[in-house]
GROMACS .gro file of C-alpha atoms in nm:
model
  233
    1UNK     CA    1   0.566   5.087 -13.979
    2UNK     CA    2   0.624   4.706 -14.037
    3UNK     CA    3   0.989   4.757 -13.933
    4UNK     CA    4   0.868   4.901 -13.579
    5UNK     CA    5   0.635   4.629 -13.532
    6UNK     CA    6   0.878   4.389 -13.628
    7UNK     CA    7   1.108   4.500 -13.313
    8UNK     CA    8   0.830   4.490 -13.092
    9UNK     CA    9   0.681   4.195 -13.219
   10UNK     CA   10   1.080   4.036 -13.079
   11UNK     CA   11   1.042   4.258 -12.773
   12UNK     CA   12   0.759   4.111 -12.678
   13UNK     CA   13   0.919   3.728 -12.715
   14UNK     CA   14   1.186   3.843 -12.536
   15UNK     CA   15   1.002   3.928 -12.198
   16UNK     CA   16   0.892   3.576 -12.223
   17UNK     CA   17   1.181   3.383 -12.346
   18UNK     CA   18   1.388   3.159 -12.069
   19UNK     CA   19   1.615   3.340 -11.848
   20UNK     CA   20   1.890   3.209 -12.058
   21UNK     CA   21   1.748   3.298 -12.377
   22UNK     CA   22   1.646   3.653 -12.288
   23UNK     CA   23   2.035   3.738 -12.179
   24UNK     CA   24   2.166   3.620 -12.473
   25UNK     CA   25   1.931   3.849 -12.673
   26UNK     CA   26   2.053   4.160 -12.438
   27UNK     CA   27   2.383   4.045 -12.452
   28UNK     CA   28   2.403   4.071 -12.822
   29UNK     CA   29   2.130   4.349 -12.834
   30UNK     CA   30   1.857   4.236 -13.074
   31UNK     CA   31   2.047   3.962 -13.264
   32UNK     CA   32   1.768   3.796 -13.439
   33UNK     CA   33   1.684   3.434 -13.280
   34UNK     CA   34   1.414   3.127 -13.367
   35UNK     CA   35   1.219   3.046 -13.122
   36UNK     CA   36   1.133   2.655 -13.115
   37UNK     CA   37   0.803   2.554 -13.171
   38UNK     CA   38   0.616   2.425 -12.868
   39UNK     CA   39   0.495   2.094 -12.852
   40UNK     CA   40   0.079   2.146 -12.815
   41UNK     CA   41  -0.059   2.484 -12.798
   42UNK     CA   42  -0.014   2.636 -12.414
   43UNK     CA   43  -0.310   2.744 -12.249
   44UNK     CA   44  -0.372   3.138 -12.241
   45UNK     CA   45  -0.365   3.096 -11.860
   46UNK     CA   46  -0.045   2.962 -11.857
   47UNK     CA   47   0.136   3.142 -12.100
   48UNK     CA   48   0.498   3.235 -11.970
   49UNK     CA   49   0.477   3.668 -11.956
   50UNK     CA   50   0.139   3.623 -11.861
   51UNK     CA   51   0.238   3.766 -11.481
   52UNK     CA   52   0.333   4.116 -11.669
   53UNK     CA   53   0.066   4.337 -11.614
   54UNK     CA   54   0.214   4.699 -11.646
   55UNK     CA   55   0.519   4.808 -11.879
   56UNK     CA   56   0.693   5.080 -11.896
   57UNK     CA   57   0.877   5.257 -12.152
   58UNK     CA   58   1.218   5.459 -12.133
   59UNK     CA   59   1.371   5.645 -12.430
   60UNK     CA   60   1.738   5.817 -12.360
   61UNK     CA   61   1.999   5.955 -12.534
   62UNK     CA   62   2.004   6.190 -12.893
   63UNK     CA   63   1.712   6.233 -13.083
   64UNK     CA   64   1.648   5.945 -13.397
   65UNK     CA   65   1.407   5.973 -13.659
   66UNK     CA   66   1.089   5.786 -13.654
   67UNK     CA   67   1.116   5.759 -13.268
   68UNK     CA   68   0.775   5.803 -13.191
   69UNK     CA   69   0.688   5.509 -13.451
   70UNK     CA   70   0.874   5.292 -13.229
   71UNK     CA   71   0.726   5.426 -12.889
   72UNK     CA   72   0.334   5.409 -13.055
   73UNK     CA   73   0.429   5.044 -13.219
   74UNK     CA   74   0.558   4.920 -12.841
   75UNK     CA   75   0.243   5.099 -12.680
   76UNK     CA   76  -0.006   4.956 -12.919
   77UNK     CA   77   0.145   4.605 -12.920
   78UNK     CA   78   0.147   4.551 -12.510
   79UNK     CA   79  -0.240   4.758 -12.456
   80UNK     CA   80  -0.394   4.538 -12.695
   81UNK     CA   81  -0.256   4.229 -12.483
   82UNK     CA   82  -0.422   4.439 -12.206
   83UNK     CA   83  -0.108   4.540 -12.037
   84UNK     CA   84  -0.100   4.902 -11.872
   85UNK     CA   85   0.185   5.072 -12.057
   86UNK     CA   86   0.335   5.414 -11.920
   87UNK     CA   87   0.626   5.638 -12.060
   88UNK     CA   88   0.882   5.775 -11.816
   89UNK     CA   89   0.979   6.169 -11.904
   90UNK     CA   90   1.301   6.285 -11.996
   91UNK     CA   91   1.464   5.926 -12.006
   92UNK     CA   92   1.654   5.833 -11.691
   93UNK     CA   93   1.652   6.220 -11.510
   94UNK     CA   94   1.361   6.146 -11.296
   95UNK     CA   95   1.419   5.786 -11.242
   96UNK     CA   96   1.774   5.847 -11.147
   97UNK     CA   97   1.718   6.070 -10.881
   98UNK     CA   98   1.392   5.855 -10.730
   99UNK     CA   99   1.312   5.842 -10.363
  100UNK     CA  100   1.047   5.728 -10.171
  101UNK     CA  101   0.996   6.008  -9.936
  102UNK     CA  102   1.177   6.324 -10.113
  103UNK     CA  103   1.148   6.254 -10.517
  104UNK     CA  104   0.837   6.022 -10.555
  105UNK     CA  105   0.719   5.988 -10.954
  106UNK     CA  106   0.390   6.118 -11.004
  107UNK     CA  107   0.196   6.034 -11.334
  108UNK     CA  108   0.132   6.347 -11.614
  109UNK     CA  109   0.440   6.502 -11.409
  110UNK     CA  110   0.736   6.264 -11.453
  111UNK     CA  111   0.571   5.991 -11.618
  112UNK     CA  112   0.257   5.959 -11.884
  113UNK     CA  113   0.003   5.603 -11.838
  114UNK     CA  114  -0.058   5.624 -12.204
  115UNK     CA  115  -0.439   5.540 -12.351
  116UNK     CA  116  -0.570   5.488 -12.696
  117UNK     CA  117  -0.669   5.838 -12.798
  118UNK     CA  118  -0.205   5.909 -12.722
  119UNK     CA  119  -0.137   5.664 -12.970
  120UNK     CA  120  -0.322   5.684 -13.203
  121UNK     CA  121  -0.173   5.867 -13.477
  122UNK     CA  122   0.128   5.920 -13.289
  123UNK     CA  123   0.364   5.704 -13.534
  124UNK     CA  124   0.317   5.984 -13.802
  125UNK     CA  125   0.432   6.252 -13.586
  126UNK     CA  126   0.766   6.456 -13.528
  127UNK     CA  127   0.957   6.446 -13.209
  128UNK     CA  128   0.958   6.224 -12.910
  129UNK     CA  129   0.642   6.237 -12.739
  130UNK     CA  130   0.773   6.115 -12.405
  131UNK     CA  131   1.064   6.369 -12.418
  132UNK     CA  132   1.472   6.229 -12.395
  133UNK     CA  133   1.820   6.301 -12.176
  134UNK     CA  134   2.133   6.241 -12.128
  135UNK     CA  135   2.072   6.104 -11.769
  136UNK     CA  136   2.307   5.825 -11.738
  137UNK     CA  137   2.256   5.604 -11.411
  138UNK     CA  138   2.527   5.334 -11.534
  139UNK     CA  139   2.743   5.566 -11.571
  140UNK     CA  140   3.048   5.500 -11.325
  141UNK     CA  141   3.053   5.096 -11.359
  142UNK     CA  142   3.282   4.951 -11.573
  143UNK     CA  143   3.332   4.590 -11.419
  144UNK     CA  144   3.100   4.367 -11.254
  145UNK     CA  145   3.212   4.416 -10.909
  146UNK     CA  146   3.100   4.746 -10.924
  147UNK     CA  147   2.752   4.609 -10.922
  148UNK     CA  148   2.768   4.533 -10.551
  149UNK     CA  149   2.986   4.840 -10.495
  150UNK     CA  150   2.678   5.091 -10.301
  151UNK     CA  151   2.835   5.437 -10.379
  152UNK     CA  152   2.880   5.333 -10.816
  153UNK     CA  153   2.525   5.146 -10.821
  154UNK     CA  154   2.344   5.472 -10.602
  155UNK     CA  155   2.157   5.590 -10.915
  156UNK     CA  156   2.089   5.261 -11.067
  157UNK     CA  157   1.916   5.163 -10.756
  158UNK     CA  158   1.731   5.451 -10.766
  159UNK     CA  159   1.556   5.334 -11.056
  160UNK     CA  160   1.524   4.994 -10.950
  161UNK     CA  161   1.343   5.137 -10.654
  162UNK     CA  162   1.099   5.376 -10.909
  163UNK     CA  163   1.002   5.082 -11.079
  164UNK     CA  164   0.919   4.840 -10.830
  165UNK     CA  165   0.725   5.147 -10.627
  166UNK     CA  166   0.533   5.214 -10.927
  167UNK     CA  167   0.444   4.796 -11.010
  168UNK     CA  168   0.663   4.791 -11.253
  169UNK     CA  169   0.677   4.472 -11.449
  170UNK     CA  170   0.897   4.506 -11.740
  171UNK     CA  171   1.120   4.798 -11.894
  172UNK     CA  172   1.134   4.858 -12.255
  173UNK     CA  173   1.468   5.070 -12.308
  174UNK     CA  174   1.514   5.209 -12.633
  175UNK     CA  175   1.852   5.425 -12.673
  176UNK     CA  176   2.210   5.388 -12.797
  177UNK     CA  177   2.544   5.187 -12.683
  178UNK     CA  178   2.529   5.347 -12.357
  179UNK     CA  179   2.158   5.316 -12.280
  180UNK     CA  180   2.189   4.920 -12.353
  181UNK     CA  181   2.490   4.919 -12.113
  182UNK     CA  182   2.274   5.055 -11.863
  183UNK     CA  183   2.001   4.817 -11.943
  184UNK     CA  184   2.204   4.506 -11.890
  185UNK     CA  185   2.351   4.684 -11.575
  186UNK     CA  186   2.031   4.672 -11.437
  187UNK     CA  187   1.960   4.347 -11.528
  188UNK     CA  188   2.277   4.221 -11.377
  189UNK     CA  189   2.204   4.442 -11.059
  190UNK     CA  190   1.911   4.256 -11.027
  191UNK     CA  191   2.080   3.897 -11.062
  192UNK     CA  192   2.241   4.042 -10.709
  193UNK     CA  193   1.950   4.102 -10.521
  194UNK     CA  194   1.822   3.842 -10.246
  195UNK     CA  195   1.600   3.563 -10.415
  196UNK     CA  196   1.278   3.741 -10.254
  197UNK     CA  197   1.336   4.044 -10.423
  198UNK     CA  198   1.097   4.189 -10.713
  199UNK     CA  199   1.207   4.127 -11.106
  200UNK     CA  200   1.137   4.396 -11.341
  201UNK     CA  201   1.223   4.241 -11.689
  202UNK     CA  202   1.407   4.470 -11.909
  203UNK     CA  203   1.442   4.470 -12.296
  204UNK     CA  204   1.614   4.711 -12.489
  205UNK     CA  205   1.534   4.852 -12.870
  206UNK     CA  206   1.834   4.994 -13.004
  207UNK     CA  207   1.854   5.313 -13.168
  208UNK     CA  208   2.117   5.527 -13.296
  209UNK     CA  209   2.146   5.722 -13.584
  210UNK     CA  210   2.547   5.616 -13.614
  211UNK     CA  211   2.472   5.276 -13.728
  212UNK     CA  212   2.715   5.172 -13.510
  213UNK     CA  213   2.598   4.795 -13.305
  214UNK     CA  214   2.728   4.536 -13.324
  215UNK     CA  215   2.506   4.215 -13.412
  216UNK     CA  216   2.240   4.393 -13.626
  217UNK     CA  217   2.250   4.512 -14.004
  218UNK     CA  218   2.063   4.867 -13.875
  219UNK     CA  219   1.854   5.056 -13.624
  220UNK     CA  220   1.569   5.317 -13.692
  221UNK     CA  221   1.634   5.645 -13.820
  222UNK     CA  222   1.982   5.565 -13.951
  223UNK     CA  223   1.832   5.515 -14.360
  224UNK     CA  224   1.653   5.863 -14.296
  225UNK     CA  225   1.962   6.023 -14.137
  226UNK     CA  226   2.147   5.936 -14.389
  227UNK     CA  227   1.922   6.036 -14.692
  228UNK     CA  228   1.902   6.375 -14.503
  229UNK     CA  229   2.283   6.407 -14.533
  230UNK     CA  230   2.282   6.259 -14.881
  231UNK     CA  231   2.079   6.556 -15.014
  232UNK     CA  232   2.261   6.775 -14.884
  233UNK     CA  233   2.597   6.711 -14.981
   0.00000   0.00000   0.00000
């Protein structure tokens, strides 16, 4: 478990490191980075994340070992802060296809606002508890200026739109090459939007059995997948 809680432990820095910071760390997807040592000791009311009060949780793509480590671990870590943490079903389907009058999100059908007695325990368990697709809602932009193109950014809105409906303050992504793409298109979606608009931070955990990002030595699962194969051959 220390490795889940170590990715956490940098998710959680992330949502409160400068704007600056924080894209370099989704640029490069979990490169590993110092933060500097304040001065005096900051006052708990003044802590910088301190405005995220609910946090939600996305998991899409293939299946990885020890997935529902990493889900209990990011739970655990933001409820004990006493942040409200919910997990979205079936990755992006139901996000992707939000709307506010036709395809609202309603909790214990498309979404789960976890408590104590669902994580507990849950890190030893098989399976993702919150369920995973394919649902891609980056899928169609490949260059910025798609990002203020309406008909290519339809879906990614769409989720934009679920999360601020449901007080959404941060999004913890975990999923492969394609899920991060999507995370830091809707992080650069947001950069768009009018200065008034709503923020919903987003940090992404990779995961991928391939082994296969760039910037990190390895992501969960990938030892266990390949021990599986090992034994095998």
């Amino acid at each position: 478990m220390a490795s889940a809680h170590a990715i956490v432990s940098a998710c959680r820095w992330w949502l409160s490191a400068p704007p600056r910071i924080a894209r370099r760390g989704l640029r490069y997807a979990a490169r590993a980075v110092e933060p500097t040592k304040p001065e005096a000791p900051t006052p708990a009311v003044a802590r910088k994340g301190d405005h995220i009060k609910r946090v939600a949780i996305v998991f899409s793509g293939g299946p990885a070992p020890a997935a529902n480590a990493v889900i209990s671990a990011a739970a655990i870590s933001f409820m004990e802060d006493s942040r409200e943490v919910i997990g979205f079903f079936h990755g992006y389907s139901n996000l992707e296809d939000y709307h506010p009058v036709t395809h609202r999100l309603l909790p214990d059908e498309h979404y789960r606002i976890f408590t104590e007695k669902d994580v507990n325990g849950l890190r030893n368990t098989r399976g993702i508890v919150i369920g995973t697709a394919r649902a891609n809602p980056g899928k169609g932009i490949d260059k910025p200026e798609h990002l203020t193109d309406p008909a290519k950014t339809q879906r990614l809105r769409n989720v934009y739109n679920a999360l601020v409906d449901l007080d959404i303050d941060a999004l913890i992504s975990i999923g492969g090459d394609d899920t991060l793409k999507t995370a830091n298109f809707l992080y650069e979606y947001q950069k768009r939007l009018p200065p008034q608009a709503r923020r919903v931070q987003v940090v992404h955990l990779p995961k991928t059995i391939d082994n296969d990002y760039r910037g990190i030595d390895f992501t969960f699962g990938f030892f266990t997948a390949v021990d599986v194969m090992a034994k095998e051959l």
